mmCIF file of C-alpha atoms in Angstrom:
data_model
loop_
_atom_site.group_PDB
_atom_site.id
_atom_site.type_symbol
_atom_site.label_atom_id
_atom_site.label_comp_id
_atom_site.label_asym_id
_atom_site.label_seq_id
_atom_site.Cartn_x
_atom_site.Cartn_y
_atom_site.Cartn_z
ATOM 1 C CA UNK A 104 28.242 79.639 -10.325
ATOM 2 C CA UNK A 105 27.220 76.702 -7.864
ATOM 3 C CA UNK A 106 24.117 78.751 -6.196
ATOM 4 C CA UNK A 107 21.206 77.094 -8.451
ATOM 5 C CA UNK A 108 22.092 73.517 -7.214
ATOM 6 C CA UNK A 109 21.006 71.539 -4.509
ATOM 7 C CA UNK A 110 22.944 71.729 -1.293
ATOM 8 C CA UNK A 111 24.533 68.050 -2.044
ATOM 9 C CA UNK A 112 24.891 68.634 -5.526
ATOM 10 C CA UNK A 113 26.472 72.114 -4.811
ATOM 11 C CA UNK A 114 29.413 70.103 -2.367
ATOM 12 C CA UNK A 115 29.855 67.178 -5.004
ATOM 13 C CA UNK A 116 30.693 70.144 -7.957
ATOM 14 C CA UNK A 117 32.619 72.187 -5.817
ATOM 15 C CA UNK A 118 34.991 68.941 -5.039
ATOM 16 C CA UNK A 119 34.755 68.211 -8.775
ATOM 17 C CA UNK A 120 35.562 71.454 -9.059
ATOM 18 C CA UNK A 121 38.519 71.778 -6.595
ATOM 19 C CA UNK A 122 40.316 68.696 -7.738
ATOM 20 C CA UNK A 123 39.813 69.402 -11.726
ATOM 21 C CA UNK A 124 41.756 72.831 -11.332
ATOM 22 C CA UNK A 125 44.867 71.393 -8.555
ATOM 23 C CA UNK A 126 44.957 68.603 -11.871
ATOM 24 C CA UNK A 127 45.536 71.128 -14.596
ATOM 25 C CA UNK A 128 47.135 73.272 -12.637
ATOM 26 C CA UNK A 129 45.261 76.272 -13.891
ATOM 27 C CA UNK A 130 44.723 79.529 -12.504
ATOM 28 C CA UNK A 131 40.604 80.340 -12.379
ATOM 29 C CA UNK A 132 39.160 83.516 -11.102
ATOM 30 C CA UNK A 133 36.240 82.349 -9.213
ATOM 31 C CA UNK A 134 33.240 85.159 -8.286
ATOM 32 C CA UNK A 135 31.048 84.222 -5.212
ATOM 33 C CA UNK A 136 29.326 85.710 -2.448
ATOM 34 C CA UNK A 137 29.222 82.193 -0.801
ATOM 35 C CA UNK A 138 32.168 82.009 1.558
ATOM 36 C CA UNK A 139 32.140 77.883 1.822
ATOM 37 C CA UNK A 140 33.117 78.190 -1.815
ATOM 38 C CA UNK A 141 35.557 80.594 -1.598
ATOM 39 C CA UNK A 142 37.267 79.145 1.454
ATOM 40 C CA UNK A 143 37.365 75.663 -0.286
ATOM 41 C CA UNK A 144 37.956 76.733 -3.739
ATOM 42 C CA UNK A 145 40.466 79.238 -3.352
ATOM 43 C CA UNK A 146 44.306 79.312 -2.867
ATOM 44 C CA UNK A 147 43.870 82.866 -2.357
ATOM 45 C CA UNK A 148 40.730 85.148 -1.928
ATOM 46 C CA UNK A 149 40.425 88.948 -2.505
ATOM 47 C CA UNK A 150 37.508 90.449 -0.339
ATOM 48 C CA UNK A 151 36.033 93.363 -2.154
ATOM 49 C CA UNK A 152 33.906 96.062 -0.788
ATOM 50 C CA UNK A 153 32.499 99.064 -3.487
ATOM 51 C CA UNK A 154 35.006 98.049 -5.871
ATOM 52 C CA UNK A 155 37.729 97.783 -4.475
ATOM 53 C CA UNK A 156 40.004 94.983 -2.993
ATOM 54 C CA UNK A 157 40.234 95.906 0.722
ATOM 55 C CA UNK A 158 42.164 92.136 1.741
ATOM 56 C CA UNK A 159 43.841 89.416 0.172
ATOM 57 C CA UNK A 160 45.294 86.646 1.567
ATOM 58 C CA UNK A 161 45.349 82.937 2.075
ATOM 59 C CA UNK A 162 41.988 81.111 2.894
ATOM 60 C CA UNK A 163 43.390 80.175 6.310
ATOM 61 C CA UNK A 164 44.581 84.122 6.627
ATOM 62 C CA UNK A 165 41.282 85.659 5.769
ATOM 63 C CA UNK A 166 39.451 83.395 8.286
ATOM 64 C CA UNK A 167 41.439 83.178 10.979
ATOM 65 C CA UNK A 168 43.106 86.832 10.770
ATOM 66 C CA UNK A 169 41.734 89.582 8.934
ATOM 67 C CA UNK A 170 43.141 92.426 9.284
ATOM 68 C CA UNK A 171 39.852 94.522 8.657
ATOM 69 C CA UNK A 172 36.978 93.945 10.862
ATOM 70 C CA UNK A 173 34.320 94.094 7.491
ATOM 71 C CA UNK A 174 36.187 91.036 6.042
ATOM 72 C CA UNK A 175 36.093 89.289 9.613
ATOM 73 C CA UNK A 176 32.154 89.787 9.647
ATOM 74 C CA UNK A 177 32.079 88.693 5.628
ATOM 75 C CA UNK A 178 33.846 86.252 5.468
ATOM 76 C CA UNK A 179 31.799 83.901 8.022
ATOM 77 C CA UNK A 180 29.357 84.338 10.960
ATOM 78 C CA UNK A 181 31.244 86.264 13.806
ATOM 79 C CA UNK A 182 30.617 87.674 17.049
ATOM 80 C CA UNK A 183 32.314 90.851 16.794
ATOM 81 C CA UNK A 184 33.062 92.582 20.302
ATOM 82 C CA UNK A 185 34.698 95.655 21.168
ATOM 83 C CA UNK A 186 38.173 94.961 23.381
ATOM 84 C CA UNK A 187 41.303 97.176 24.796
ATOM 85 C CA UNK A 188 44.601 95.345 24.793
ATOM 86 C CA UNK A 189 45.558 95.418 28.675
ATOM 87 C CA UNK A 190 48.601 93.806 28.455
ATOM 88 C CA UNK A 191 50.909 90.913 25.667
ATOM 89 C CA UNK A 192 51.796 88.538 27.568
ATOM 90 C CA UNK A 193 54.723 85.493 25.923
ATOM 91 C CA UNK A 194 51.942 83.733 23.608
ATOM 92 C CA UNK A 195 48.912 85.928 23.713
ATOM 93 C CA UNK A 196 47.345 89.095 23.624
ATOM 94 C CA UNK A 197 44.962 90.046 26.812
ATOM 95 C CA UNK A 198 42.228 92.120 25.870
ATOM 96 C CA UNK A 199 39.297 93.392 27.962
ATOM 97 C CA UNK A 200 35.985 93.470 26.925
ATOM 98 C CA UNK A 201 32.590 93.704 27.667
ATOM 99 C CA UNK A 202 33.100 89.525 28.593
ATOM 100 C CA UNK A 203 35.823 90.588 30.683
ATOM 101 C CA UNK A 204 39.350 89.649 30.353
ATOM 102 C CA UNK A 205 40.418 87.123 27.286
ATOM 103 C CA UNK A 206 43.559 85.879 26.308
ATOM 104 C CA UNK A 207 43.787 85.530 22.362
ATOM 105 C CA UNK A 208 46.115 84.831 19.560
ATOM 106 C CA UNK A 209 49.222 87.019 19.576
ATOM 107 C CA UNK A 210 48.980 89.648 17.511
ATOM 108 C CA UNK A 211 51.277 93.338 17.217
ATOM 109 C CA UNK A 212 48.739 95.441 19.048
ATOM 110 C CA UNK A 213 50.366 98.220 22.055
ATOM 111 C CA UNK A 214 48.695 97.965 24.985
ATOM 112 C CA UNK A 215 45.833 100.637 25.487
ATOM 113 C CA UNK A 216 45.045 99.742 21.673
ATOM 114 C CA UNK A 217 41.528 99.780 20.890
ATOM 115 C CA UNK A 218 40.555 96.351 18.828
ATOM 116 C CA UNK A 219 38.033 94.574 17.976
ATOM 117 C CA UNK A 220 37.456 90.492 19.342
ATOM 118 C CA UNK A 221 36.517 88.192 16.731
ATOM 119 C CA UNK A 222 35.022 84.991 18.022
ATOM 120 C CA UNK A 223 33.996 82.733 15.848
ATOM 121 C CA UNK A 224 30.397 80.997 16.371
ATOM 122 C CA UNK A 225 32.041 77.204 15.990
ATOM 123 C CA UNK A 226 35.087 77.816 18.699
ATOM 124 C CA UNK A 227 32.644 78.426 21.404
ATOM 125 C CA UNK A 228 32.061 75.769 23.865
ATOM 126 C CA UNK A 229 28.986 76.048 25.629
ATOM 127 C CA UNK A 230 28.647 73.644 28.846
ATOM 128 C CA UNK A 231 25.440 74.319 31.190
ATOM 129 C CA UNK A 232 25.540 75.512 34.471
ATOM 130 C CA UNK A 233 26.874 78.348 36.411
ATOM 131 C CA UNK A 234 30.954 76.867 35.810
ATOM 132 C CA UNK A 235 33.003 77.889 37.810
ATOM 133 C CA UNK A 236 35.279 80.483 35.606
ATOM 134 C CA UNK A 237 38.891 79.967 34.606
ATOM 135 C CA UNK A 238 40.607 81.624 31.579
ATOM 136 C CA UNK A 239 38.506 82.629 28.818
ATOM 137 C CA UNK A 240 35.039 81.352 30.336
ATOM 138 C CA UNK A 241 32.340 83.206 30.857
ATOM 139 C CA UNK A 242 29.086 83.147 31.985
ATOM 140 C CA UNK A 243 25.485 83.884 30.412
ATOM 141 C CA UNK A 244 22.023 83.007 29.569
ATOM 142 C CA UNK A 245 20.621 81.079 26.322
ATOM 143 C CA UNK A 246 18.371 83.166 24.683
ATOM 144 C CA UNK A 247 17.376 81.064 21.616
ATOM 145 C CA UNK A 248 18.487 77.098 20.001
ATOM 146 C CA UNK A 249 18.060 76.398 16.870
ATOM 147 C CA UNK A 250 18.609 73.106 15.707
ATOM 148 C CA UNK A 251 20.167 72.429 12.594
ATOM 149 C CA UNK A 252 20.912 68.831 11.877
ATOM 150 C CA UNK A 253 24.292 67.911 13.401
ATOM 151 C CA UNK A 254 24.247 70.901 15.647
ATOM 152 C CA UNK A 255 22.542 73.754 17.245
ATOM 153 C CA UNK A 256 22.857 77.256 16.471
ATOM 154 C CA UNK A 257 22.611 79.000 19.477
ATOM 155 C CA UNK A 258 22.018 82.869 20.746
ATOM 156 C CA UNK A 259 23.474 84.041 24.198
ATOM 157 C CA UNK A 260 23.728 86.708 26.050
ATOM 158 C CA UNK A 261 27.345 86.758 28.326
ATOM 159 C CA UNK A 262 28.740 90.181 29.726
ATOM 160 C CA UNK A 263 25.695 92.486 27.974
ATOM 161 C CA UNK A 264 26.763 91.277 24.460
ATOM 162 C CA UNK A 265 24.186 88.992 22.174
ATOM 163 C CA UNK A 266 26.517 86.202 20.970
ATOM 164 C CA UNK A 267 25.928 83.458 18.035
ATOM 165 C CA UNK A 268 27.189 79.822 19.017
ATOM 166 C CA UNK A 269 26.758 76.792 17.039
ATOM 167 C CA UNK A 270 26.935 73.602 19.514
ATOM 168 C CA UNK A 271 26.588 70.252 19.823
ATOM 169 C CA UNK A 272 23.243 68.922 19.565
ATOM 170 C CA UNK A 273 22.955 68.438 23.464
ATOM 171 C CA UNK A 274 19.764 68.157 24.519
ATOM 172 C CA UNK A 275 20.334 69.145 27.975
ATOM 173 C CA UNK A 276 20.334 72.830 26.736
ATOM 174 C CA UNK A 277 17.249 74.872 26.819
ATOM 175 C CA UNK A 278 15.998 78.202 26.480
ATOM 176 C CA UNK A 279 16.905 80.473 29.284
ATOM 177 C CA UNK A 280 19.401 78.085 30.916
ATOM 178 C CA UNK A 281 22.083 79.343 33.002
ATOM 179 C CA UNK A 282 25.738 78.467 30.716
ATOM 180 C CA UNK A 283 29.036 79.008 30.788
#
C-alpha cells in the first residue's frame, strides 16, 4: 500500500499508520512484500510461500528465529551458512561451519544436527586488521563497500563463504583490506 511514496513519506504513513490502528484498537490485515513494513506494522506476520502460510509468529520471532530457513532469507538480508551442532553448551549452541567454530543462541538442536547459521548483515562487526581471534571472530578479506548514507554495506569473504555486512561508515576500510 505504502510502495508509490517517497522513502520519507513512506516512514511518516507507516507511523501514522502504526499509531492510528494501536488507537482504535482494530485488527487490519496488512499485504506487503516490504519487510520494514511488516516488521513495524505488524503484531504478528504470516510468511507465505505458493499459497500457503509456512510461519507465523511475532515480529521479533520471525526475525530473530525462524524456524524455516526461506523465511530467515525473506524476511531480511541474511548470510545464510551451512553449520553442524558440535556440542550445547549452558547458554549456547556451538556449531561448526565453514567460519569455523561459533557459539550462537540456544536453540533444541542434538549434536551432529545439520543446521543452517543465520547471521544477520547488521550484527557483524567488522574491525580491520588481521585481529587476533577469540570467540566468534573470524578473519577475511573485503571484497566490495558500498556506501549508503549512515553506513556501508559491505561484501566479505571469511572461511570460503561471500558474506553481506553493513558497517559503520569508517573510512579506514577499503577494498581488499585484511578484517576481522
Amino acid at each position: 500500500p505504502l510502495s508509490n511514496l517517497d522513502a520519507k513519506l513512506r516512514e511518516e504513513t507507516r507511523k501514522e499508520l502504526r499509531t492510528f490502528l494501536t488507537e482504535l484498537a482494530i485488527t487490519a490485515v496488512y499485504v506487503t512484500h516490504d519487510r520494514v513494513e511488516a516488521l513495524a506494522l505488524s503484531d504478528s506476520i504470516a510468511v507465505m510461500r505458493s499459497g500457503r502460510i509456512i510461519e507465523q509468529g511475532s515480529p521479533r520471532k520471525i526475525y530473530f528465529d525462524a524456524d524455516h530457513r526461506f523465511v530467515a532469507d525473506f524476511i531480511g538480508r541474511a548470510n545464510l551458512i551451512p553449520a553442524r551442532v558440535v556440542r550445547q553448551d549452558d547458554a549456547a549452541t556451538v556449531v561448526e561451519s565453514p567460519l569455523g567454530t561459533i557459539s550462537c543462541q540456544k536453540r533444541a538442536f542434538a549434536v551432529g544436527d545439520e543446521a543452517t547459521l543465520c547471521i544477520r548483515p547488521e550484527f557483524i562487526h567488522v574491525v580491520p586488521g588481521e585481529g587476533v581471534g577469540g570467540a566468534n571472530t573470524v578473519r577475511g578479506r573485503v571484497d566490495s563497500l558500498v556506501f549508503v548514507g549512515e553506513a556501508f554495506e559491505m561484501e566479505l569473504t571469511a572461511g570460503g563463504e561471500h558474506l553481506l555486512a553493513k558497517v559503520d561508515a569508517d573510512p579506514r576500510l577499503r577494498e581488499g583490506d585484511a578484517m576481522h
